[in-house]
Amino acid sequence: MLSEKIIENEHWSARYVGLPYAEADCAALAARVQHEVFGREILLPYQRAPGLRGMTAQIERLKADFAQRIDAPRDGDAVLMQSRGRLDHIGVYCIIQAEPWVLHSARNAGQAVLHRLRDLSAQGLAMEGYYRWK
């Protein structure tokens, strides 16, 4: 089972899997992980733009303020994703047993989940890029 494998490996992401979406949406989870695991204080805008178009525009506008696009991610880097062709989702890059994963808070699952990077498309997500927090 996935969670058992992660716990056996003692990867830091295991403590977040199952965290209710109501406690941390995708952006809040990414910021929380940065603070609790990597010691970075990420102060995201308190006011979220309404609707998918507004959220996409806000992410496009702010991503350069918070992070730098990179080609070779490492544990803890941000993964920006698109759903339905819109940039509207963020996760945290993880390397678990030499394989890339994404920890993210999925509204449709109602909780934080881990997906293999290669399986994102099966979740209706497309990776836009990797980012290192400033």
mmCIF file of C-alpha atoms in Angstrom, residues 9-114:
data_model
loop_
_atom_site.group_PDB
_atom_site.id
_atom_site.type_symbol
_atom_site.label_atom_id
_atom_site.label_comp_id
_atom_site.label_asym_id
_atom_site.label_seq_id
_atom_site.Cartn_x
_atom_site.Cartn_y
_atom_site.Cartn_z
ATOM 1 C CA ASN A 9 10.663 5.123 3.792
ATOM 2 C CA GLU A 10 9.954 7.842 6.404
ATOM 3 C CA HIS A 11 9.600 10.508 3.738
ATOM 4 C CA TRP A 12 8.469 13.876 5.139
ATOM 5 C CA SER A 13 5.405 13.878 2.847
ATOM 6 C CA ALA A 14 3.752 11.026 4.789
ATOM 7 C CA ARG A 15 2.621 13.371 7.564
ATOM 8 C CA TYR A 16 0.523 15.417 5.105
ATOM 9 C CA VAL A 17 -1.250 12.645 3.201
ATOM 10 C CA GLY A 18 -4.887 12.648 4.288
ATOM 11 C CA LEU A 19 -4.862 16.235 5.624
ATOM 12 C CA PRO A 20 -8.413 17.490 4.910
ATOM 13 C CA TYR A 21 -8.773 19.933 2.015
ATOM 14 C CA ALA A 22 -10.818 22.184 4.298
ATOM 15 C CA GLU A 23 -7.685 22.674 6.449
ATOM 16 C CA ALA A 24 -5.350 23.364 3.537
ATOM 17 C CA ASP A 25 -6.165 23.994 -0.116
ATOM 18 C CA CYS A 26 -3.347 23.431 -2.605
ATOM 19 C CA ALA A 27 -1.641 26.803 -2.050
ATOM 20 C CA ALA A 28 -1.977 26.636 1.730
ATOM 21 C CA LEU A 29 -0.534 23.104 1.756
ATOM 22 C CA ALA A 30 2.449 24.172 -0.374
ATOM 23 C CA ALA A 31 3.157 27.118 1.950
ATOM 24 C CA ARG A 32 2.700 24.963 5.057
ATOM 25 C CA VAL A 33 5.158 22.341 3.798
ATOM 26 C CA GLN A 34 7.696 25.061 2.993
ATOM 27 C CA HIS A 35 7.414 26.406 6.529
ATOM 28 C CA GLU A 36 7.256 23.151 8.488
ATOM 29 C CA VAL A 37 9.714 21.045 6.475
ATOM 30 C CA PHE A 38 12.042 23.486 4.746
ATOM 31 C CA GLY A 39 11.985 26.479 7.110
ATOM 32 C CA ARG A 40 10.804 28.969 4.470
ATOM 33 C CA GLU A 41 8.112 31.512 5.239
ATOM 34 C CA ILE A 42 5.923 31.856 2.147
ATOM 35 C CA LEU A 43 3.379 34.638 2.593
ATOM 36 C CA LEU A 44 0.761 34.043 -0.071
ATOM 37 C CA PRO A 45 -1.891 36.674 -0.790
ATOM 38 C CA TYR A 46 -4.689 36.405 1.719
ATOM 39 C CA GLN A 47 -7.288 37.405 -0.846
ATOM 40 C CA ARG A 48 -7.699 34.750 -3.530
ATOM 41 C CA ALA A 49 -9.059 35.811 -6.897
ATOM 42 C CA PRO A 50 -12.615 34.587 -7.496
ATOM 43 C CA GLY A 51 -13.332 31.978 -10.153
ATOM 44 C CA LEU A 52 -11.007 29.884 -12.284
ATOM 45 C CA ARG A 53 -10.106 32.698 -14.678
ATOM 46 C CA GLY A 54 -9.310 35.025 -11.797
ATOM 47 C CA MET A 55 -7.227 32.362 -10.065
ATOM 48 C CA THR A 56 -5.315 31.597 -13.269
ATOM 49 C CA ALA A 57 -4.593 35.292 -13.838
ATOM 50 C CA GLN A 58 -3.480 35.712 -10.221
ATOM 51 C CA ILE A 59 -1.101 32.742 -10.432
ATOM 52 C CA GLU A 60 0.356 34.000 -13.712
ATOM 53 C CA ARG A 61 0.844 37.460 -12.196
ATOM 54 C CA LEU A 62 2.408 36.294 -8.919
ATOM 55 C CA LYS A 63 4.479 33.220 -9.774
ATOM 56 C CA ALA A 64 7.605 35.248 -10.656
ATOM 57 C CA ASP A 65 7.332 37.110 -7.322
ATOM 58 C CA PHE A 66 7.414 33.897 -5.301
ATOM 59 C CA ALA A 67 9.507 31.464 -7.313
ATOM 60 C CA GLN A 68 11.935 30.972 -10.155
ATOM 61 C CA ARG A 69 11.281 28.453 -12.935
ATOM 62 C CA ILE A 70 13.800 25.593 -12.925
ATOM 63 C CA ASP A 71 14.523 22.530 -15.043
ATOM 64 C CA ALA A 72 15.900 20.123 -12.427
ATOM 65 C CA PRO A 73 13.608 19.963 -9.365
ATOM 66 C CA ARG A 74 14.521 18.673 -5.932
ATOM 67 C CA ASP A 75 12.460 17.737 -2.880
ATOM 68 C CA GLY A 76 10.270 20.641 -1.819
ATOM 69 C CA ASP A 77 10.195 22.542 -5.094
ATOM 70 C CA ALA A 78 6.840 23.725 -6.406
ATOM 71 C CA VAL A 79 5.027 22.001 -9.249
ATOM 72 C CA LEU A 80 2.532 24.218 -11.046
ATOM 73 C CA MET A 81 -0.224 22.343 -12.812
ATOM 74 C CA GLN A 82 -3.078 22.997 -15.177
ATOM 75 C CA SER A 83 -6.525 21.493 -15.101
ATOM 76 C CA ARG A 84 -8.923 22.005 -17.985
ATOM 77 C CA GLY A 85 -6.202 24.060 -19.684
ATOM 78 C CA ARG A 86 -5.972 26.600 -16.861
ATOM 79 C CA LEU A 87 -3.044 27.181 -14.540
ATOM 80 C CA ASP A 88 -4.842 26.663 -11.246
ATOM 81 C CA HIS A 89 -3.061 24.116 -9.075
ATOM 82 C CA ILE A 90 0.178 23.768 -7.110
ATOM 83 C CA GLY A 91 1.877 20.815 -5.497
ATOM 84 C CA VAL A 92 5.157 19.976 -3.835
ATOM 85 C CA TYR A 93 7.767 17.886 -5.650
ATOM 86 C CA CYS A 94 8.929 14.782 -3.777
ATOM 87 C CA ILE A 95 11.472 12.101 -4.531
ATOM 88 C CA ILE A 96 10.361 8.829 -2.953
ATOM 89 C CA GLN A 97 12.416 5.728 -3.588
ATOM 90 C CA ALA A 98 14.128 7.437 -6.561
ATOM 91 C CA GLU A 99 10.807 8.237 -8.254
ATOM 92 C CA PRO A 100 9.228 11.708 -8.690
ATOM 93 C CA TRP A 101 5.919 12.326 -6.901
ATOM 94 C CA VAL A 102 3.711 15.351 -6.271
ATOM 95 C CA LEU A 103 2.105 16.059 -2.904
ATOM 96 C CA HIS A 104 -0.972 18.223 -3.398
ATOM 97 C CA SER A 105 -4.289 19.018 -1.835
ATOM 98 C CA ALA A 106 -6.966 17.781 -4.201
ATOM 99 C CA ARG A 107 -10.431 19.273 -3.876
ATOM 100 C CA ASN A 108 -12.051 16.288 -5.607
ATOM 101 C CA ALA A 109 -10.381 13.903 -3.136
ATOM 102 C CA GLY A 110 -11.150 16.182 -0.198
ATOM 103 C CA GLN A 111 -7.633 15.786 1.153
ATOM 104 C CA ALA A 112 -3.915 15.962 0.518
ATOM 105 C CA VAL A 113 -2.725 13.171 -1.740
ATOM 106 C CA LEU A 114 0.456 11.905 -3.359
#
